[in-house]
XYZ file of C-alpha atoms in Angstrom:
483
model
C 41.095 10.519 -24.741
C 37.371 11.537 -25.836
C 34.465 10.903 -24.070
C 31.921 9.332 -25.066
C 28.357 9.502 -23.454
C 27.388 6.205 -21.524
C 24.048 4.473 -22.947
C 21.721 5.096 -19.880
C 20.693 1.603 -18.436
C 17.197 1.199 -16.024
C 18.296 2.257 -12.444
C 18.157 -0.181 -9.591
C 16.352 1.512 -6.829
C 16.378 0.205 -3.449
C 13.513 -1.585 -2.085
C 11.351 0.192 0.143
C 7.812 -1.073 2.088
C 5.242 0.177 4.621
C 2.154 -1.705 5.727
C -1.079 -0.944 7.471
C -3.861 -2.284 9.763
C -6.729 -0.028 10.017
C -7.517 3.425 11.047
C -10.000 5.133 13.034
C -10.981 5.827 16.688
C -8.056 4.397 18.211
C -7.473 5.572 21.367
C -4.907 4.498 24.246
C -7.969 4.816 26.435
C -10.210 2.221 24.488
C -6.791 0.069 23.133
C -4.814 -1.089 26.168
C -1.639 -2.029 26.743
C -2.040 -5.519 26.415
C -3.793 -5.418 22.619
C -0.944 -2.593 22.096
C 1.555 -5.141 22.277
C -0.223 -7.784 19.925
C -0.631 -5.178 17.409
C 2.781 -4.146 17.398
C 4.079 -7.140 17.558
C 2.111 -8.451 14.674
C 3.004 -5.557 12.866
C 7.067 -5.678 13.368
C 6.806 -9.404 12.165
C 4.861 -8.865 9.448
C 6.591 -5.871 7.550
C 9.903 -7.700 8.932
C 8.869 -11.063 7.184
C 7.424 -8.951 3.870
C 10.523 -6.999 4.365
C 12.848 -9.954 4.224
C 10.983 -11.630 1.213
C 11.371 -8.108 -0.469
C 15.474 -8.032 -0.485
C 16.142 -11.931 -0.369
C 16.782 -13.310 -4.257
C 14.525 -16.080 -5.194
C 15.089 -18.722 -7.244
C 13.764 -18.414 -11.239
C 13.162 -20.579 -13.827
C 15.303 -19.402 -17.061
C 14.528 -21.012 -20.543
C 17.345 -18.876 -21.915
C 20.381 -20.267 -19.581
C 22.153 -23.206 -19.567
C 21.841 -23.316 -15.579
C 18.250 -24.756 -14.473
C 17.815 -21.495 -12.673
C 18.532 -17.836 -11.557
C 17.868 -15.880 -8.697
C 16.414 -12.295 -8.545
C 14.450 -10.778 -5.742
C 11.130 -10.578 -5.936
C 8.457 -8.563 -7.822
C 6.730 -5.410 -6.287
C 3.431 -7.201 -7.032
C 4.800 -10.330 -5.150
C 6.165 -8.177 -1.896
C 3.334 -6.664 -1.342
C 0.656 -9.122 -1.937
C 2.903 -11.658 0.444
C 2.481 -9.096 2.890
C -1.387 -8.621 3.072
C -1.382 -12.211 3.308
C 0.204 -12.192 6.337
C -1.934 -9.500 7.369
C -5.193 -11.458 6.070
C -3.906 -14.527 8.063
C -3.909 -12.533 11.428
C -7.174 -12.079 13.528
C -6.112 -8.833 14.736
C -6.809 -7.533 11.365
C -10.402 -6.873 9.425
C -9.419 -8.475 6.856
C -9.208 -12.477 5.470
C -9.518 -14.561 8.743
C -10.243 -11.302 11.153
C -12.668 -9.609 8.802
C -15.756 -7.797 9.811
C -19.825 -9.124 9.892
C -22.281 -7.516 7.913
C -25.466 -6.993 9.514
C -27.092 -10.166 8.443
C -23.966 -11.590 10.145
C -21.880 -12.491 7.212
C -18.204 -12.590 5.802
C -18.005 -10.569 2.706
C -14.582 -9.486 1.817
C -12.729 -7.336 -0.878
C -9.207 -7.054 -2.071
C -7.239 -4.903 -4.749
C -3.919 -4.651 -6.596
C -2.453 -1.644 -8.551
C 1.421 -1.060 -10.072
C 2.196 2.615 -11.264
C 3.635 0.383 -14.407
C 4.260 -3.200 -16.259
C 0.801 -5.117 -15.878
C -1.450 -4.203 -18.647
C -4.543 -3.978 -16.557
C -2.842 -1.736 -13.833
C -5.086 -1.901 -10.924
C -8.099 -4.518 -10.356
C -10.801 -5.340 -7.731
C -12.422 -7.899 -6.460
C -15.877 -8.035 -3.894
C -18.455 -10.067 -2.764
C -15.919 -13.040 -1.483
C -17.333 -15.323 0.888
C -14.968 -18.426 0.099
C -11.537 -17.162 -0.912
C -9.204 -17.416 2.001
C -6.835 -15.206 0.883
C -8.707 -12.180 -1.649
C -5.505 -10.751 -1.880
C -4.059 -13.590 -4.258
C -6.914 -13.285 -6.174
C -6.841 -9.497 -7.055
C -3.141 -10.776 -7.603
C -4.336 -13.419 -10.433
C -6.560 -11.198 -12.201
C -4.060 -8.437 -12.807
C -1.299 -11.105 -13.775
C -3.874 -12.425 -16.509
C -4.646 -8.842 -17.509
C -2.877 -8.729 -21.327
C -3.787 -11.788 -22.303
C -7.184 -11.457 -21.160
C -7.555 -8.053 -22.843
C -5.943 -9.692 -25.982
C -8.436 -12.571 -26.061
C -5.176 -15.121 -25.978
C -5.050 -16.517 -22.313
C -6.018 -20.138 -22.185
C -9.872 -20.589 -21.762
C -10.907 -21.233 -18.131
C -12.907 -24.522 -17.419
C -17.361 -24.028 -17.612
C -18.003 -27.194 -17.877
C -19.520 -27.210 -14.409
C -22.906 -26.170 -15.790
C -22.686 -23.039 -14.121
C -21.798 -19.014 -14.645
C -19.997 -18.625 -17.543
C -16.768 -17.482 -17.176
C -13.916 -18.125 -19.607
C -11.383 -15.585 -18.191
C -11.451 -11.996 -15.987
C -11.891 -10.618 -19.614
C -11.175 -6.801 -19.619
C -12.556 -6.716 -16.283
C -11.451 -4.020 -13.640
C -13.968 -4.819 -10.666
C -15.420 -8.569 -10.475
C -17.852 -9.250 -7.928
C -19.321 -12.416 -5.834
C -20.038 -15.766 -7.423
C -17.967 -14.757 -10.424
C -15.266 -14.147 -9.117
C -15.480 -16.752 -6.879
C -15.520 -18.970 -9.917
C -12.029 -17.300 -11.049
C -10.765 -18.250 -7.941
C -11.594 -21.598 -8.406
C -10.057 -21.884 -11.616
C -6.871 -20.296 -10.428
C -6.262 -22.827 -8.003
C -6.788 -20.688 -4.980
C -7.617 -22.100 -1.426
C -11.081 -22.050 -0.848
C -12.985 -22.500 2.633
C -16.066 -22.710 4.623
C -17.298 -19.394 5.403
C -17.054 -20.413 9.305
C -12.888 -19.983 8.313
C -14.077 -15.990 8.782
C -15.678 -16.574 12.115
C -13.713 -14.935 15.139
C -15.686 -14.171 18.456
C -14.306 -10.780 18.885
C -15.925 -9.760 14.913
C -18.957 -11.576 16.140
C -19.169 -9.620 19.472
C -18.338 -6.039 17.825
C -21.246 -7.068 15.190
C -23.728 -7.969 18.293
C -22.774 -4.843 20.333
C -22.711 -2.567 17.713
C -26.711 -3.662 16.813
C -27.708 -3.603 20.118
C -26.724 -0.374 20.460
C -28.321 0.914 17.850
C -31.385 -0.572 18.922
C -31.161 0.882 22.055
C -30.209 4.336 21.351
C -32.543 4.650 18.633
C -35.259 3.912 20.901
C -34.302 7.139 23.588
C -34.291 9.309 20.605
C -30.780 10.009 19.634
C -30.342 8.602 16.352
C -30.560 12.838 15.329
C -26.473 12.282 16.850
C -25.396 9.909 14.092
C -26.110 6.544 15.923
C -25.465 3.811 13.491
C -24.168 -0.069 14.360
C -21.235 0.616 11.886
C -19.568 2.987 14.461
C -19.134 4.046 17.935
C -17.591 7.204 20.006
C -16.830 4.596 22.837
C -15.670 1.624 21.081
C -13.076 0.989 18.131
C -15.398 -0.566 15.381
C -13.627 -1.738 11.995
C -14.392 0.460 9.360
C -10.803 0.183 7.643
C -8.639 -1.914 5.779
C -5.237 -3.855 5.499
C -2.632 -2.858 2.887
C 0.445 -2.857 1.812
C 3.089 -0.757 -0.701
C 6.177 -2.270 -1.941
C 8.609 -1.422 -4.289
C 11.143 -2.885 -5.755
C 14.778 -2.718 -7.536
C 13.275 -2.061 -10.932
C 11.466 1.195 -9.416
C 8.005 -0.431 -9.868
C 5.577 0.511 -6.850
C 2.780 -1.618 -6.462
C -0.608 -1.301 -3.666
C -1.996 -4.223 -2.475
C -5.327 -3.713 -0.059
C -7.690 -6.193 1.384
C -10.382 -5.904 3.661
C -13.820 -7.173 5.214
C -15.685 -3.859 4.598
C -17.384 -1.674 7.439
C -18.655 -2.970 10.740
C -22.437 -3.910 10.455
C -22.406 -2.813 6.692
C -25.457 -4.081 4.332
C -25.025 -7.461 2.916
C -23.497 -7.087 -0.957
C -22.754 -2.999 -0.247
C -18.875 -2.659 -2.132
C -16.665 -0.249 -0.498
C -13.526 1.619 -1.653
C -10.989 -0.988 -1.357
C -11.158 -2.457 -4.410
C -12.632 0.464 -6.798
C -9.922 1.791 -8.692
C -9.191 5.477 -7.639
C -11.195 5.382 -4.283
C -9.026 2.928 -1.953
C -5.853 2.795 -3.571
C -3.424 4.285 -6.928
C -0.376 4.045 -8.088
C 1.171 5.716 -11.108
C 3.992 6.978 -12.837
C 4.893 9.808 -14.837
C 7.714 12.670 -15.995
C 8.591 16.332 -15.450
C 11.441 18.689 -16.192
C 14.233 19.053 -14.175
C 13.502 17.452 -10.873
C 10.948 20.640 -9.549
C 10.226 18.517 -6.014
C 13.986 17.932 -5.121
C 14.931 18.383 -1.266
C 18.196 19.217 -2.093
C 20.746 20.883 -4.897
C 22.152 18.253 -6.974
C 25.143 19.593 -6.318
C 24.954 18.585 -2.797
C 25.331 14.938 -3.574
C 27.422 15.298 -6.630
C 30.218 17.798 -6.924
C 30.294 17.500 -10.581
C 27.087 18.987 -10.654
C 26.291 22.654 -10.055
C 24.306 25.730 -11.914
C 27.705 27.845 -12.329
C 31.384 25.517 -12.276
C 34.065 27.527 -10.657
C 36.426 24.977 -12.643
C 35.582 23.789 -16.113
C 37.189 20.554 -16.852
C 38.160 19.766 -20.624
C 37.133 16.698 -21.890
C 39.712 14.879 -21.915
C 39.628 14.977 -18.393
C 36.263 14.131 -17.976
C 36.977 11.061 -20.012
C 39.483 10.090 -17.317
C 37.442 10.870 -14.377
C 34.980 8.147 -15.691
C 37.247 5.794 -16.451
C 38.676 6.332 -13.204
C 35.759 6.307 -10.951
C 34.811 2.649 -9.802
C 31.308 3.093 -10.394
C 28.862 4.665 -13.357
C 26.457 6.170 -11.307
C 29.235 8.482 -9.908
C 30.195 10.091 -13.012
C 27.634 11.758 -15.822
C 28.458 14.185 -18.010
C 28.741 17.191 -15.862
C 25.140 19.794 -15.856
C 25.423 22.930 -17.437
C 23.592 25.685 -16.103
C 19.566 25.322 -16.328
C 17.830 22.150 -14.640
C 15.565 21.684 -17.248
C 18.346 19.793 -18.632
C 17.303 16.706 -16.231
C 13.749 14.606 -16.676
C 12.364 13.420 -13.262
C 10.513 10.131 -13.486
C 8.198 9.751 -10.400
C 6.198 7.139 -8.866
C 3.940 6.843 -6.026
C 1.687 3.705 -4.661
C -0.806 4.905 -1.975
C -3.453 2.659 -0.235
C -6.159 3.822 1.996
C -8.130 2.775 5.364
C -11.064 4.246 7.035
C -14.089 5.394 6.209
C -14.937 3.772 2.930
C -17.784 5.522 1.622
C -15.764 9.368 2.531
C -13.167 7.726 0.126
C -15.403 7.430 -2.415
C -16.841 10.697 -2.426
C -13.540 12.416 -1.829
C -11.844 10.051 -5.056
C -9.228 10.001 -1.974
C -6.109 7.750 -3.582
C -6.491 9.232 -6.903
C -6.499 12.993 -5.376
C -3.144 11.840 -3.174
C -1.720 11.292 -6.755
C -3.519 14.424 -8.943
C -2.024 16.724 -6.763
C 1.278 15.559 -6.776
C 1.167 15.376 -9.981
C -0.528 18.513 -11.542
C 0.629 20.490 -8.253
C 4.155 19.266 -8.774
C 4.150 18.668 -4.661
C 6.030 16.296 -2.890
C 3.749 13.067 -2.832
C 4.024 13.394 1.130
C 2.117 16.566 1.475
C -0.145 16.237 -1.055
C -1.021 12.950 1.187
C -1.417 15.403 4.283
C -3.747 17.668 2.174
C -6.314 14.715 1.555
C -5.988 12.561 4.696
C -4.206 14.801 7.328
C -6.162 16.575 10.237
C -8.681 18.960 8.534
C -7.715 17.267 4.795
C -10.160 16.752 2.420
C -11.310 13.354 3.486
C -12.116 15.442 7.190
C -14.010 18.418 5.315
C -16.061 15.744 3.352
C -17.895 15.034 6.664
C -18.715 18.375 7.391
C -20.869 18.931 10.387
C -21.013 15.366 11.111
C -17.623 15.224 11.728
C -16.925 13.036 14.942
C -20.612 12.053 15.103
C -20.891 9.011 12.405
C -17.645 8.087 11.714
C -17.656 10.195 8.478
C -14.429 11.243 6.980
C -12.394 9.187 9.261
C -9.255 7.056 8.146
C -5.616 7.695 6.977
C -3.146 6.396 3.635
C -0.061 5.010 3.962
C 2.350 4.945 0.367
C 5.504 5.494 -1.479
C 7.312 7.468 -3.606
C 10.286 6.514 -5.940
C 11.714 9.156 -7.868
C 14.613 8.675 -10.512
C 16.187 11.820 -12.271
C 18.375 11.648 -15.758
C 20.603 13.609 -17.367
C 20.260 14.801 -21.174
C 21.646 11.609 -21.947
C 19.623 9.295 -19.704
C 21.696 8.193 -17.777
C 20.983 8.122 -14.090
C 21.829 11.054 -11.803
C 19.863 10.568 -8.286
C 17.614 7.826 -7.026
C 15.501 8.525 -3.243
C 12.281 7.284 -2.052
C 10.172 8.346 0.421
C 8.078 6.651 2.844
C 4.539 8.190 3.304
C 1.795 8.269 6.123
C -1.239 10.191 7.508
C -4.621 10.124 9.263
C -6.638 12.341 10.877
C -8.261 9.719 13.778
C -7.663 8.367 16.712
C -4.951 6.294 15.592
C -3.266 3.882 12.482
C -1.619 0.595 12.293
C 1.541 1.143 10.649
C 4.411 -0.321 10.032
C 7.735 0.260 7.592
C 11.546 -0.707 6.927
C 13.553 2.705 5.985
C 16.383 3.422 4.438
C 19.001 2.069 6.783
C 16.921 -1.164 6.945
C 15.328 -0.955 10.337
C 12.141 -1.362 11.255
C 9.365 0.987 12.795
C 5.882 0.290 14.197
C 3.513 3.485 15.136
C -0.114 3.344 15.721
C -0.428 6.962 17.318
C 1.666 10.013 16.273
C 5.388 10.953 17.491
C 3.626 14.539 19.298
C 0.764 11.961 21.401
C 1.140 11.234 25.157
C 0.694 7.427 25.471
C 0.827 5.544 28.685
C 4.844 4.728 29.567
C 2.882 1.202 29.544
C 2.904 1.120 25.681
C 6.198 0.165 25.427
C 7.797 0.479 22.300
C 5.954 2.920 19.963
C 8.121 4.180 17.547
C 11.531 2.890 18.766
C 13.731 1.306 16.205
C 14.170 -2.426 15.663
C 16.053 -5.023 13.448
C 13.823 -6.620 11.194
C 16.282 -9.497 11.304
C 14.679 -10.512 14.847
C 10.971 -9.840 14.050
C 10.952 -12.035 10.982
C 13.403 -14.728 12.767
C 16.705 -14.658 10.673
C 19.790 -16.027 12.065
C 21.767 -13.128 12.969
């Protein structure tokens, strides 16, 4: 019997997804036990819901079958945008209905989509919203209309209103206020009075966080940093929500929404939706598979550098035909590992400090140094928002005085290694997280399928009256399956 090699087919890859809430001077001092609770339990339902979505087929239409329709499970893109809609529909969260006020006392929100691959546009932004319920579904739109905007072949949007002209997103990355708006209208979205935005907490973090300027500024301390965007004492927004899904076709997308910075200036854009700053996602190849935990031969025994037995061919041929699955059986490695091509793939999306993301080019720099570094994706996270990363050093001596440099990313990484022949030797994926504050919102599924919520880290003495942090849960409860 000969063997042949196997056409290589695209791996399935299992579906992975962490969300986020905000980062920043969390304390358990300043949080309490009781708002500990609502967080976490807003955060177990959420990624348990998204979660659930994620791995549950839906129904598609199919022109090319007989049968009126298939199922598949859902889109990267889809996952994770559900997700931060959930997360934009909770209070608890500066973002959609819990967003921020700027210091005129107004709702102006932001929201951003990237995929590492298979949307033409990539990644887009949009700012300035004062209408859109949900941003998120709008930075959604956009990048689903990216080719056949760029291409000049999507159908023309309605301006007969008499007002801004605006026949599509164009080849738009970032689309701001009134214009966007207008897409948003066209799409279909929900729109709704600004009061929608209007929580009393917001409104009472925006009044306090004045006032106290005021005050401070008038005994002469404003040399300490005092600003009505953030506070030593109290937890002012300054972050984001976000999610990172990805799904059985290996794609990783970002999805991050938010209502900007405490007490910011009316129209200022932060890093959420700006392309590099906020949030990335990419994809790209290497030789061999340099950032491996393991051997290969450790989870396949017909793997290894040196064979102590060398089986003919024939043999081999029967092995394959033998073994009940493909992925169990590729032509066995001879010798040097640049025989295998690594595809990797990370998503990361950011909270904190917006304007330290900017200047630090923070999501971008997660992925550049993974990349050109060849580092695993988790500690070239660490090196940019860990303790004393580089979003930390970009505050330099103001560090812990304005709020500068604060904030943490949460992401993933897929990475899928081939054989000379293409065909699929290892999947893994990685889960990734860091700040260097107080505290993060957080919340993921992981490999097993259970479900994790942390806002402070594993090393942190909490009060035993936060119950729950970091224990492991079954999604199935949180998002209210029938078990």
């Amino acid at each position: 019997m000969e063997y042949k090699p196997q056409p290589s087919s695209p791996p399935r890859v299992q579906p992975r997804l962490i969300i986020h809430g905000g980062a920043g001077n969390i304390t358990p001092a300043s949080l309490g036990p009781e708002l500990y609770a609502s967080y976490r339990s807003s955060l177990l339902t959420i990624v348990s819901k998204a979660h659930t979505y994620l791995t549950t087929p839906q129904p598609q239409s199919n022109s090319n079958s007989t049968s009126s329709s298939c199922s598949k499970l859902p889109s990267a893109l889809e996952a994770a945008t559900y997700a931060v809609t959930l997360l934009e529909d909770n209070p608890l969260f500066n973002s959609g209905h819990g967003a921020v006020f700027t210091r005129d006392g107004i709702n102006e929100l932001e929201a951003s989509v990237m995929v590492n691959r298979g949307q033409a546009k990539r990644g887009v932004g949009v700012t300035g919203l004062r209408h859109v319920r949900n941003p998120i579904l709008l930075a959604k739109k956009v990048l689903e209309h990216g080719e056949d905007d760029l291409l000049g072949r999507g159908k023309k949007l309605d301006n007969n209103d008499g007002g801004l002209n605006v026949p599509s997103a164009q080849g738009h990355t970032l689309i701001h206020g009134p214009t966007a708006e207008k897409l948003a209208r066209q799409y279909g979205l929900e729109m709704v009075d600004p009061s929608y935005f209007f929580t009393q907490k917001r409104w009472d973090q925006h009044i306090r966080g004045l006032e106290r300027e005021k005050e401070q500024k008038q005994d002469g301390l404003d040399a300490a940093g005092v600003s009505a965007t953030w506070s030593k004492i109290e937890y002012l927004p300054q972050g984001t929500v976000g999610a990172v899904a990805l799904d059985e076709e290996g794609v990783i997308c970002v999805a991050t929404s938010t209502g900007g910075m405490t007490n910011k200036l009316t129209g200022r854009i932060g890093d959420t939706p700006v392309v590099g700053a906020g949030f990335w996602a990419e994809e790209w190849t290497e030789e061999g598979d340099p950032t491996s935990p393991h051997k290969i031969a450790s989870r396949n025994p017909l793997y290894s550098p040196g064979p102590a037995v060398v089986l003919s061919d024939a043999l081999k041929g029967l092995i394959a035909d033998c073994l009940p699955s493909p992925f169990l059986y590729t032509p066995a490695h001879q010798g040097s590992c640049g025989e295998l091509t690594t595809t990797r793939s990370i998503g990361v999306s950011g909270t904190g400090n917006g304007d330290s993301f900017f200047r630090t080019a923070a999501a971008r720099t997660v992925g550049a140094i993974a990349r050109y570094s060849v580092l695993p994706s988790t500690v070239a996270l660490t090196k940019v928002a860990g303790p004393s990363g580089e979003l930390q050093k970009s505050a330099e001596d103001r560090w812990g005085k304005t709020g500068e440099g604060e904030g943490g990313i949460i992401g993933l990484e897929s990475v899928v290694v081939r054989d000379a022949n293409g065909n699929v030797v290892e999947t893994r994926s990685e889960i990734l997280q860091d700040y260097n504050c107080g505290g993060m919102y957080r919340a993921w599924i992981d490999e097993e399928g259970v479900a994790y919520a942390r806002i402070f880290r594993k090393d942190q003495d909490i009060p035993t009256s936060y119950i729950g942090e970091g224990e492991p849960e079954d999604p199935r409860v949180w998002s209210g399956e029938k078990i």
